[in-house]
Coordinates of C-alpha atoms in Angstrom, one line a residue:
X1 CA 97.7 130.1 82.7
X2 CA 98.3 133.3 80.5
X3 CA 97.7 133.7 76.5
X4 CA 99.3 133.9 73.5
X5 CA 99.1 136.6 70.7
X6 CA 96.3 135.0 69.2
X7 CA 94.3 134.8 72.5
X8 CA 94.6 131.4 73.1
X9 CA 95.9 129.4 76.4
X10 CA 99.5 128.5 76.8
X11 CA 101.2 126.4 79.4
X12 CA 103.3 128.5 82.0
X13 CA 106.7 127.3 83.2
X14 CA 105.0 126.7 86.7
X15 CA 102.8 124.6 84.6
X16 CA 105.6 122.9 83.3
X17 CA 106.8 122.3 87.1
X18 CA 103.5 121.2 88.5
X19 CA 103.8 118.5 85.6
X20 CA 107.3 117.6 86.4
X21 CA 106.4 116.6 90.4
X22 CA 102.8 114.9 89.2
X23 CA 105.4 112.6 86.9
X24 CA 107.2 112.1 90.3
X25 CA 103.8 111.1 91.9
X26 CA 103.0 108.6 89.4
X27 CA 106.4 106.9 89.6
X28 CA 106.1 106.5 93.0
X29 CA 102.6 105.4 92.1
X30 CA 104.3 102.2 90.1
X31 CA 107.1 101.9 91.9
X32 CA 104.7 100.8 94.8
X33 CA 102.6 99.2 92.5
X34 CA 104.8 97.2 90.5
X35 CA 107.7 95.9 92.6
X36 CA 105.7 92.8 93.5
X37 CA 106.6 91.5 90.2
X38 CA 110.0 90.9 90.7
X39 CA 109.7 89.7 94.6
X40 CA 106.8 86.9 93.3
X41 CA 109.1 84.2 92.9
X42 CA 109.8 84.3 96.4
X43 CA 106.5 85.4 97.8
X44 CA 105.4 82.5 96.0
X45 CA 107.5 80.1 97.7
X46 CA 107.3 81.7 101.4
X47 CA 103.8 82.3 101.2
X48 CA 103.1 79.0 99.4
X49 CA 101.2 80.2 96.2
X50 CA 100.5 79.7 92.8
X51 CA 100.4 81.7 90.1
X52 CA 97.2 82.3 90.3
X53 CA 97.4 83.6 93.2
X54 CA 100.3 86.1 91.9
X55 CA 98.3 86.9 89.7
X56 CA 95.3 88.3 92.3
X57 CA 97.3 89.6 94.4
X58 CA 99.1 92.4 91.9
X59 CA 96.3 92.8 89.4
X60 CA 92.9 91.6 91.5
X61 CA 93.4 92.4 95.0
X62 CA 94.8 95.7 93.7
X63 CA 92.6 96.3 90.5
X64 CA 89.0 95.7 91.8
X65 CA 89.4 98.3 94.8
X66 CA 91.7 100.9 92.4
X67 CA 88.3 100.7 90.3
X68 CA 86.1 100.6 93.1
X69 CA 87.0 103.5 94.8
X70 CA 88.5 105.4 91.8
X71 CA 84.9 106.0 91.4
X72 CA 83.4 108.8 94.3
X73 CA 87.6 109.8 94.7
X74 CA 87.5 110.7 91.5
X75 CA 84.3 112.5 92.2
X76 CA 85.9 114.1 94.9
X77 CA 88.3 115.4 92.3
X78 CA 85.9 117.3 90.4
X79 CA 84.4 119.0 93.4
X80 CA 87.5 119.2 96.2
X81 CA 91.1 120.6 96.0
X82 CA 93.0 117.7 94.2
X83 CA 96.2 118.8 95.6
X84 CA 95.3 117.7 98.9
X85 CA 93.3 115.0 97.7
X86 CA 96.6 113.4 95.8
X87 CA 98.9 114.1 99.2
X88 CA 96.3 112.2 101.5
X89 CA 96.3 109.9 98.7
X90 CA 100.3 109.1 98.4
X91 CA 100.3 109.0 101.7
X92 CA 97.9 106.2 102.6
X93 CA 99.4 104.3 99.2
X94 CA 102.9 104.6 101.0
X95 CA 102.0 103.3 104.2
X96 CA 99.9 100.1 102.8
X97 CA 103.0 99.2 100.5
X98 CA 105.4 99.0 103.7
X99 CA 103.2 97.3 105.6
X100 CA 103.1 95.1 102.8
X101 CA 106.6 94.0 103.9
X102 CA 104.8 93.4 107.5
X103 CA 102.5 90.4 106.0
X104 CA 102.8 86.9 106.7
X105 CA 100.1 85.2 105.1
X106 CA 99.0 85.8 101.5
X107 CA 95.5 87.2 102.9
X108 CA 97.4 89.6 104.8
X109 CA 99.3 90.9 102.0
X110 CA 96.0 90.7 99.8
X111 CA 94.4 93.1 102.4
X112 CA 97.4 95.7 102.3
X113 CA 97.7 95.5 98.5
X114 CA 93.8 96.6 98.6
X115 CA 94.8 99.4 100.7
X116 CA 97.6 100.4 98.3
X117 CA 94.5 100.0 95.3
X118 CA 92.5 102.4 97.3
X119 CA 95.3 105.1 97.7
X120 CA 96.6 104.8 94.4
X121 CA 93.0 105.5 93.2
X122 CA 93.4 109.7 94.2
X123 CA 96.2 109.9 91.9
X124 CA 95.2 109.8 88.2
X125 CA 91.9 111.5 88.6
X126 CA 93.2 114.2 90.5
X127 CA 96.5 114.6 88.6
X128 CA 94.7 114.6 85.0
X129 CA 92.1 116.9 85.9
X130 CA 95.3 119.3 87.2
X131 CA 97.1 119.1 84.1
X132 CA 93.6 119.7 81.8
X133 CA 93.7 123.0 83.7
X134 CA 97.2 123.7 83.7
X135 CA 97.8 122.9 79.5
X136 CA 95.5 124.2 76.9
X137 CA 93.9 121.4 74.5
X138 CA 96.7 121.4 72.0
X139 CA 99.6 120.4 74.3
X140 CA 96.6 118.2 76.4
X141 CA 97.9 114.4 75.2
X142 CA 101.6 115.6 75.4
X143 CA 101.1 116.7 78.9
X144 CA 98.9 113.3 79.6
X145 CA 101.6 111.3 77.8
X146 CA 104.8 112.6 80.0
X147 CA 102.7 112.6 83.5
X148 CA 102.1 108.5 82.1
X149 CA 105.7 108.3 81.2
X150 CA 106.0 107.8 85.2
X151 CA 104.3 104.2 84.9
X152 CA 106.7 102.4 82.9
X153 CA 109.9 104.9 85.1
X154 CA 108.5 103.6 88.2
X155 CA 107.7 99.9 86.7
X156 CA 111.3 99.8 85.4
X157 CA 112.6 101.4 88.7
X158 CA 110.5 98.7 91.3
X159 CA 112.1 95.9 89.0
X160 CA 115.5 97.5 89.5
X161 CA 115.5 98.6 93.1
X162 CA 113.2 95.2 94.2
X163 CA 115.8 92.8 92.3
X164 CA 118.3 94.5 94.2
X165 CA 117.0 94.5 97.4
X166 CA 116.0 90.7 97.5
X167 CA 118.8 89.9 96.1
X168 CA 121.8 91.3 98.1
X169 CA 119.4 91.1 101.7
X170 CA 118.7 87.0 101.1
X171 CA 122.8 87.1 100.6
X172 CA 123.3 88.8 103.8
X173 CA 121.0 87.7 106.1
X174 CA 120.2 83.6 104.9
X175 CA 118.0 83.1 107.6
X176 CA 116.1 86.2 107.8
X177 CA 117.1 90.0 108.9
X178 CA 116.0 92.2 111.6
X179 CA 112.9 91.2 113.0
X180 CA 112.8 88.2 111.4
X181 CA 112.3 89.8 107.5
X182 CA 113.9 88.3 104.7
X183 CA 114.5 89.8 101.3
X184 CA 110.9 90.6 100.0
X185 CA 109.5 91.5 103.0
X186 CA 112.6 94.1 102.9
X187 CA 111.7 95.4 99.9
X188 CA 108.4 96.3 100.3
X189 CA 109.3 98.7 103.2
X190 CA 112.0 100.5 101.3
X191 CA 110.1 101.4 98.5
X192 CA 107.2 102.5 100.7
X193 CA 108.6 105.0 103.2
X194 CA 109.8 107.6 101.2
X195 CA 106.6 108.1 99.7
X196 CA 105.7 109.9 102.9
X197 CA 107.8 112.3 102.2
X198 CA 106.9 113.0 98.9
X199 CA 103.7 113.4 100.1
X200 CA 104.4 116.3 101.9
X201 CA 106.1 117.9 98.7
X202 CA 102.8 117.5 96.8
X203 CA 101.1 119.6 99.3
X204 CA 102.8 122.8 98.3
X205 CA 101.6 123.3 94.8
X206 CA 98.7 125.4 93.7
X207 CA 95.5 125.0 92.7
X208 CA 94.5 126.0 89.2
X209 CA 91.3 127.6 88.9
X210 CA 88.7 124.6 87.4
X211 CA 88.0 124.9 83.6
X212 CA 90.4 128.4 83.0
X213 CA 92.4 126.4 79.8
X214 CA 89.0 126.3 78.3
X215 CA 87.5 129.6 79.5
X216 CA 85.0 128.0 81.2
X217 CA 86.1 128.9 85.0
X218 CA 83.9 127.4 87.7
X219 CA 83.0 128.3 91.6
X220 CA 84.6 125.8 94.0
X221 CA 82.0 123.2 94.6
X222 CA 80.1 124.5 98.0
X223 CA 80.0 121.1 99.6
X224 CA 82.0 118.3 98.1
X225 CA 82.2 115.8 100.8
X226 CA 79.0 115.6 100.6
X227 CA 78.9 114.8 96.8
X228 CA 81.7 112.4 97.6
X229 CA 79.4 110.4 100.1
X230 CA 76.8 110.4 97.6
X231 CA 79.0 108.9 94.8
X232 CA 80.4 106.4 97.5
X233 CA 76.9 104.9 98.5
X234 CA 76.3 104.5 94.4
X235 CA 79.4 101.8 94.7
X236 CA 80.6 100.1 97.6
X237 CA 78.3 97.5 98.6
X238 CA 76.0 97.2 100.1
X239 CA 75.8 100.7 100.9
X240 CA 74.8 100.5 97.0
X241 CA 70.9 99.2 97.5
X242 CA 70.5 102.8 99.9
X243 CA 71.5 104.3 96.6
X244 CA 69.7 102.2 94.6
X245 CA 66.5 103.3 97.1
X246 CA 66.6 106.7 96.5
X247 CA 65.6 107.0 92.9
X248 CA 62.7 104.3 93.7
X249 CA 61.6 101.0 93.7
X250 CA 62.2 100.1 90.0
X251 CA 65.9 101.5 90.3
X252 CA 66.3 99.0 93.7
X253 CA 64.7 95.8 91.8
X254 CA 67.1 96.4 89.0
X255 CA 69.8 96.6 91.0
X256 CA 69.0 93.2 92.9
X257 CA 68.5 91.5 90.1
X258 CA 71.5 92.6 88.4
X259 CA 73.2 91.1 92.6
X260 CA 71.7 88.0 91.9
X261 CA 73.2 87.4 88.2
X262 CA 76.4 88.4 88.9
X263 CA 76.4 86.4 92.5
X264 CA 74.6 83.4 90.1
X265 CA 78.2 83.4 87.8
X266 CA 80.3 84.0 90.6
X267 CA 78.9 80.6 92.2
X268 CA 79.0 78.7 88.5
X269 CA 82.5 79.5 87.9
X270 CA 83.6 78.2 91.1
X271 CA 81.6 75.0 90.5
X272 CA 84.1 74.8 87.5
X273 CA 87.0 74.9 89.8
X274 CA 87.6 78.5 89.7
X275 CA 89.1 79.9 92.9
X276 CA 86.9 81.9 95.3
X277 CA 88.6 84.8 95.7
X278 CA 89.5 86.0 92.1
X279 CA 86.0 85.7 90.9
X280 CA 84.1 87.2 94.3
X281 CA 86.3 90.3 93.7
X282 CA 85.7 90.6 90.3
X283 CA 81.9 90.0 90.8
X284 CA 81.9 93.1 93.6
X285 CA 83.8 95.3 91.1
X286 CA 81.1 94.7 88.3
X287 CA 78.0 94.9 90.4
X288 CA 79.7 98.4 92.2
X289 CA 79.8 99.8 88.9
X290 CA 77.0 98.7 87.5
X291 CA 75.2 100.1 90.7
X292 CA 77.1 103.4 90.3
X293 CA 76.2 103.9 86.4
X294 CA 72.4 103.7 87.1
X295 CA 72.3 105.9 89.5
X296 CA 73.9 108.3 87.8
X297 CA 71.6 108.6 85.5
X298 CA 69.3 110.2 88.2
X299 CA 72.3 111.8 90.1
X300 CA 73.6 113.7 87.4
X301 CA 71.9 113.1 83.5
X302 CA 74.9 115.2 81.6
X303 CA 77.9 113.4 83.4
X304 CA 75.8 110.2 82.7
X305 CA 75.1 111.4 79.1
X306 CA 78.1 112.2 78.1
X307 CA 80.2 109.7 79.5
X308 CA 78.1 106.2 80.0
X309 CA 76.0 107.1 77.3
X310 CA 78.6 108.3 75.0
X311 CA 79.4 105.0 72.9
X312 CA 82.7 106.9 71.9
X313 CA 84.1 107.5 75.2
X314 CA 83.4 103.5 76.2
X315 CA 84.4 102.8 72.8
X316 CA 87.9 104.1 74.0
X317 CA 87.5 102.4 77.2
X318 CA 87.1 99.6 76.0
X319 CA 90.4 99.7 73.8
X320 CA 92.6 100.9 75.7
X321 CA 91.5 98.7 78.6
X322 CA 92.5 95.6 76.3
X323 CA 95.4 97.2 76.0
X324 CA 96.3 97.5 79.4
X325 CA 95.1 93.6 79.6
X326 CA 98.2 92.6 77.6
X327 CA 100.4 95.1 78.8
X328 CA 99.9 94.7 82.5
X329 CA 100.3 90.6 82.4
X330 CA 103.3 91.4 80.5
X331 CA 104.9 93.6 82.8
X332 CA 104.4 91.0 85.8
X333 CA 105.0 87.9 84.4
X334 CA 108.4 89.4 82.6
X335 CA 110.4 88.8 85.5
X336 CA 109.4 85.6 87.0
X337 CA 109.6 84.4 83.4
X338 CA 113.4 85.4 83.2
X339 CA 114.3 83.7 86.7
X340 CA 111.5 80.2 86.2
X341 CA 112.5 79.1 82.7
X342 CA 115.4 81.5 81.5
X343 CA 118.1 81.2 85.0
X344 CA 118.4 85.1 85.1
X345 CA 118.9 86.4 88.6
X346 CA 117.0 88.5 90.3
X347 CA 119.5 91.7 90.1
X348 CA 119.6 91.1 86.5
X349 CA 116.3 90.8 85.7
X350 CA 115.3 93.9 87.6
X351 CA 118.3 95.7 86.2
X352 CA 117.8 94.6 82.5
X353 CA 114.5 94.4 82.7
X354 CA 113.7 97.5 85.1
X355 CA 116.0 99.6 82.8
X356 CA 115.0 99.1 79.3
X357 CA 111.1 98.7 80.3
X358 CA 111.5 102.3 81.9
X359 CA 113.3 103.5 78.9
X360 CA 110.9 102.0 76.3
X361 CA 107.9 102.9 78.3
X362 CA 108.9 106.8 78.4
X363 CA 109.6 107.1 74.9
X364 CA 106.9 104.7 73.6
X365 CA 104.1 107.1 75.1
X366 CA 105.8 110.6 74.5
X367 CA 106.4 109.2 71.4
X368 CA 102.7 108.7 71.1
X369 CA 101.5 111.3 72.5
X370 CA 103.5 113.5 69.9
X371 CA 101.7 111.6 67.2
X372 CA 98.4 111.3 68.5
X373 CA 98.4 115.1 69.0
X374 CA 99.5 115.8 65.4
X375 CA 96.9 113.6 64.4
X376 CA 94.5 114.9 65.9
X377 CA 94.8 117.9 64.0
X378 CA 94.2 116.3 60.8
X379 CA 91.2 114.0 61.7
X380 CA 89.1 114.8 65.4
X381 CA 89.5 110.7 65.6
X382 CA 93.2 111.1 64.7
X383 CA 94.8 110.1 68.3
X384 CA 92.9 106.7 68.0
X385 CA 94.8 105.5 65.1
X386 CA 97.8 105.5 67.9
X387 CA 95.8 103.2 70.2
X388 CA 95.0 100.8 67.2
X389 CA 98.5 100.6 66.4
X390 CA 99.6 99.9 69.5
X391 CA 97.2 97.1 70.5
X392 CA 98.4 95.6 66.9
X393 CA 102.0 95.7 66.4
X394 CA 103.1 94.3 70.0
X395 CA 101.5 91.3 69.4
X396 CA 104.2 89.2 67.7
X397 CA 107.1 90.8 69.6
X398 CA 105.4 89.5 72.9
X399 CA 104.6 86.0 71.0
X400 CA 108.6 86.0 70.8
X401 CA 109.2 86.9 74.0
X402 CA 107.4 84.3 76.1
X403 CA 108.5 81.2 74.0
X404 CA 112.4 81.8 73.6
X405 CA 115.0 80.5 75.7
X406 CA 117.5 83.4 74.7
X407 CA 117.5 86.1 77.7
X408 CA 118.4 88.9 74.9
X409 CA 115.7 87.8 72.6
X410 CA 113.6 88.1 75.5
X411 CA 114.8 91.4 76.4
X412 CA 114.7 92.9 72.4
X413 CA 111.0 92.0 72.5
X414 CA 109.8 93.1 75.0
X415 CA 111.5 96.9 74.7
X416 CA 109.4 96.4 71.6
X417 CA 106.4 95.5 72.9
X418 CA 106.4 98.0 75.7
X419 CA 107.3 101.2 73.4
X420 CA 104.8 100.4 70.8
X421 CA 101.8 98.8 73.0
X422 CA 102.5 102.3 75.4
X423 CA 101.6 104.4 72.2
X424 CA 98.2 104.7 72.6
X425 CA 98.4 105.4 76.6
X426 CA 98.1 109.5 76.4
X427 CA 96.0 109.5 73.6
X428 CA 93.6 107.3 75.1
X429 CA 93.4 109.3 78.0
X430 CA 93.1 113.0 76.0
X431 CA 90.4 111.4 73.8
X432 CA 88.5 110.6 77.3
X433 CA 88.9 114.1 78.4
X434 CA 87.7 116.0 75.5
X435 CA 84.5 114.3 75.3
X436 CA 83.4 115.6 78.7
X437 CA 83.1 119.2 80.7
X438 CA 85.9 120.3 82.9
X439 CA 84.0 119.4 85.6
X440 CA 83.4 115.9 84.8
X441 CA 87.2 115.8 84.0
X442 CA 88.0 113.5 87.4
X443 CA 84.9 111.6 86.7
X444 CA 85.7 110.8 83.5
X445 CA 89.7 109.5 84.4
X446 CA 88.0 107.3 87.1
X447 CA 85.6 105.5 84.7
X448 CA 88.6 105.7 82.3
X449 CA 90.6 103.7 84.5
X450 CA 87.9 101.1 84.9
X451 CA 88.8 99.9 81.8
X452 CA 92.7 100.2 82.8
X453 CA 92.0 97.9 85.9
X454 CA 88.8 95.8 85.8
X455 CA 89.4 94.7 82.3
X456 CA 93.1 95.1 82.5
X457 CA 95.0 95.1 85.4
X458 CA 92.3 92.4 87.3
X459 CA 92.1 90.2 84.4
X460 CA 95.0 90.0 82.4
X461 CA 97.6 89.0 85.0
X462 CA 95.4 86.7 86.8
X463 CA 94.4 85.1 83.6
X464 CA 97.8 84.2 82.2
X465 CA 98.9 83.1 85.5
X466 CA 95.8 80.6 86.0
X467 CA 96.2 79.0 82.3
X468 CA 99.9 78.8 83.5
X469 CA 98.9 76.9 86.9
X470 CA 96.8 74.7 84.6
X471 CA 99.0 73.8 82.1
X472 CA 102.2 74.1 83.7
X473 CA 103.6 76.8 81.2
X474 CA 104.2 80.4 82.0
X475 CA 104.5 80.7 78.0
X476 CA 101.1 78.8 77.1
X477 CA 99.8 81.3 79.9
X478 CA 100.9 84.4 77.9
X479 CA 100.1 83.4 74.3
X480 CA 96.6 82.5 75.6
X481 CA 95.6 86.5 76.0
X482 CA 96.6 86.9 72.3
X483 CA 93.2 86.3 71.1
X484 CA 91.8 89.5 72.6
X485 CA 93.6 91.7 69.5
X486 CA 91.3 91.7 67.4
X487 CA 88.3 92.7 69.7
X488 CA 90.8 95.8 70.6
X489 CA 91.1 96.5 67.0
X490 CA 87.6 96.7 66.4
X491 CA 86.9 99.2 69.7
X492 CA 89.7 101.0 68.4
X493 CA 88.0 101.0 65.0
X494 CA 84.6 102.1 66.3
X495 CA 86.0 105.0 68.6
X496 CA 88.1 106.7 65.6
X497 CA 84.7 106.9 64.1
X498 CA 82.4 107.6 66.5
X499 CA 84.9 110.7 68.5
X500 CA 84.2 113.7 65.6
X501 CA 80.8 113.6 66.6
X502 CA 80.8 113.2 70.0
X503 CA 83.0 115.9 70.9
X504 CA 81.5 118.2 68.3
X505 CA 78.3 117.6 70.2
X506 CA 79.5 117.4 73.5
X507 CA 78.1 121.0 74.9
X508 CA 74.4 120.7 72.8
X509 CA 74.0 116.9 74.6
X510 CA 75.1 118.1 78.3
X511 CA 72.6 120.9 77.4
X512 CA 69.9 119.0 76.3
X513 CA 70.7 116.7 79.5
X514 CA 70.4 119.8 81.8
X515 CA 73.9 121.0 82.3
X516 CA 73.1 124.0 84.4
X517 CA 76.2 126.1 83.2
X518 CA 74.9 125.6 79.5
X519 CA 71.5 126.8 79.3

């Protein structure tokens, strides 16, 4: 990081670099991520599922654990080296998605998709607190926005490659290929192994010294494991009620009763007919977080009161993770949607498809980001007007979408969806970052991301594929997420409001909360 004439930080070509391999990481992050979409059809059928079931195993399975864990690894971000962090990480997401393509059962291939949630989950944390060191605060959401360009390259890719693969292997080997694997099973291995490689890639970059874009430098935390271990007893259960136990009885009791509730619902929405699994995982992912934000309170007051207790950084949250809850159902349930009720192959829906979702993705939110920054610079809230907009105008395009019987009506909506719902991605994620310290920076993405996967990624897929199972239409399943808009709107709404004063107060309320490097 060097300066400009005027003093101020400016992004270095090796910057620039570092940026260019993180974008690599993250496709590689969606590639692994995403492909499932367009094998489900035949998962479905070999495994014997429904699309509720689909439905867990890319967003739940996946989403609860990414959440879970995203937690003390992001942690680990703020207090470790993150370029190791995100090579161990790539690697263990690599080796879970190709022994995906080892499963035989749909619990087996729900246990290896929570090992690709857990790996996944040292990515983002790690790779946004990186480029908040390596870009100054002015190029901050356009730096965000290109590193997030890599979801909707490697979504569009895993359609492309995994439509291929199925495809051409189910042609060549009818009755199954070496060792027995038939298409899916195929892909799932090919997408996986080169991420080891990558991996090893990653591992040559530097490490930026923590906080230096904001000239507040910081000392390499003396023992981060140990913070890690702290965070990770907050939030996987039931290592949580030893947390709990430290700060006192009243903190335990709370956090009992708060087991109870949650285990109460969990038990009254399976009396409903609501299957087991979906709602047991989503009942551990809100009682690990709950669990985790009370403690922290105790463990560390200005990370608490600036990010839980900031109603403008969960006001953004919240937005952005409704967001992601129609984006995310719409980028799974695309492609079995084009094979079920439109006839489209497989190859061409992952080439159609996989191609113009990439292409809309990438300039959808670098388009955004662009915007949101210039924004910004007129109003402190500016960037939020981006995330409205984009939880607004793809609405009737995806109402289109899922109800016509034309494959290029289809595919016009939905490049219209994706690059006007992906607007508010990298300003979402900026707005996050400036209301907290650079060392709360990996914190902060994690909770981010909560929104992003418990809300969105856990929900929203599972939910459209349930009403789907129930009513026996993939398009009534869709449509049926609509009504969340307007709540989106309003958090949208709230944050523009609320941000000015939050992140102009950001260093007196860490102080006043006892941020040691502030008094």
């Amino acid at each position: 990081m060097t300066t400009d004439a005027d003093g101020e930080y400016r992004a270095t070509g090796y910057a620039w670099y570092v940026l260019s391999i993180l974008f690599v990481v993250y496709i590689l992050n969606f590639i692994d991520r995403q492909v499932i979409s367009i094998l489900a059809e035949d998962i479905k059928r070999d495994l014997n599922l429904r699309d509720e079931d689909l439905g867990f195993l890319y967003g739940t399975a996946f989403g609860v654990f990414y959440a879970l864990f995203g937690i003390p690894l992001g942690r680990l971000a703020d207090s470790w080296h993150r370029v190791r962090l995100i090579s161990a990480g790539l690697a263990l997401w690599s080796t879970m998605t190709a022994l995906s393509g080892l499963s035989r059962t749909g619990g087996q291939l729900a246990a290896a998709r929570i090992g690709v949630g857990i790996g996944e989950a040292t990515a983002s944390p790690s790779a946004y607190s990186l480029i908040s060191d390596y870009f100054p605060k002015k190029l901050r959401a356009t730096a965000l926005s290109i590193y997030s360009a890599g979801l909707y390259v490697g979504g569009g890719i895993s359609l492309f490659i995994g439509g291929l693969i199925v495809q051409n292997w189910n042609r060549a080997y009818p009755g199954g290929g070496p060792f027995g694997l038939v298409g899916w099973q195929a892909a799932f291995l090919a997408v996986g192994i080169p991420g080891l490689v990558i991996a090893l890639w990653i591992a040559t970059l530097r490490e930026p010294v923590r906080g230096l874009s904001e000239g507040l430098a910081q000392e390499p935390h003396p023992t981060p494991f140990k913070a890690f271990f702290e965070e990770l007893v907050t939030i996987i259960p039931p290592l949580t009620l030893i947390g709990a136990a430290r700060h006192g009885t009243r903190v335990l009791v709370t956090n009992v009763i708060a087991a109870a509730v949650i285990i109460g619902i969990v038990l009254l929405l399976v009396s409903f007919g609501e299957p087991l699994p979906q709602w047991i995982a989503v009942g551990i992912g809100v009682y690990a977080v709950f669990s985790w934000a009370s403690t922290l309170r105790f463990r560390d007051p200005p990370t608490f009161a600036l990010i839980v207790g900031t109603p403008a950084f969960l006001c953004t949250v919240v937005a952005y993770g409704l967001n992601a809850f129609l984006s995310y159902a719409a980028g799974f349930w695309a492609a079995p949607y084009a094979m079920r009720d439109l006839g489209i192959s497989p190859a061409e829906a992952g080439l159609i498809l996989g191609g113009q979702g990439a292409v809309s993705g990438f300039l959808g939110v670098t388009v955004g980001g662009i915007l949101g920054d210039r924004l910004r610079r007129k109003h402190p809230g500016g960037r939020l007007i981006m995330v409205a907009l984009g939880a607004v105008i793809p609405a009737p395009f995806m109402a289109i979408a899922f109800t016509t019987d034309t494959p290029i009506v289809l595919y016009v909506c939905l490049f219209l969806a994706q690059f006007t719902a992906s607007w508010g991605l990298g300003s979402s994620a900026a707005t996050t970052q400036d209301l907290v310290l650079p060392r709360m920076r990996g914190t902060a993405t994690a909770t981010y991301f909560i929104g992003t996967t418990l809300i969105g990624l856990a929900m929203g897929p599972y939910l459209a594929g349930r009403v789907s199972s129930l009513t026996g239409s993939l398009s009534t399943g869709m449509l049926s997420l609509l009504v969340t808009v307007p709540v989106t709107l309003a958090a949208a709404i709230a944050a523009f409001k609320l941000v000015p004063a939050a992140e102009s107060s950001r260093e007196a309320r860490a102080r006043a909360a006892g941020e040691p490097d502030l008094a």
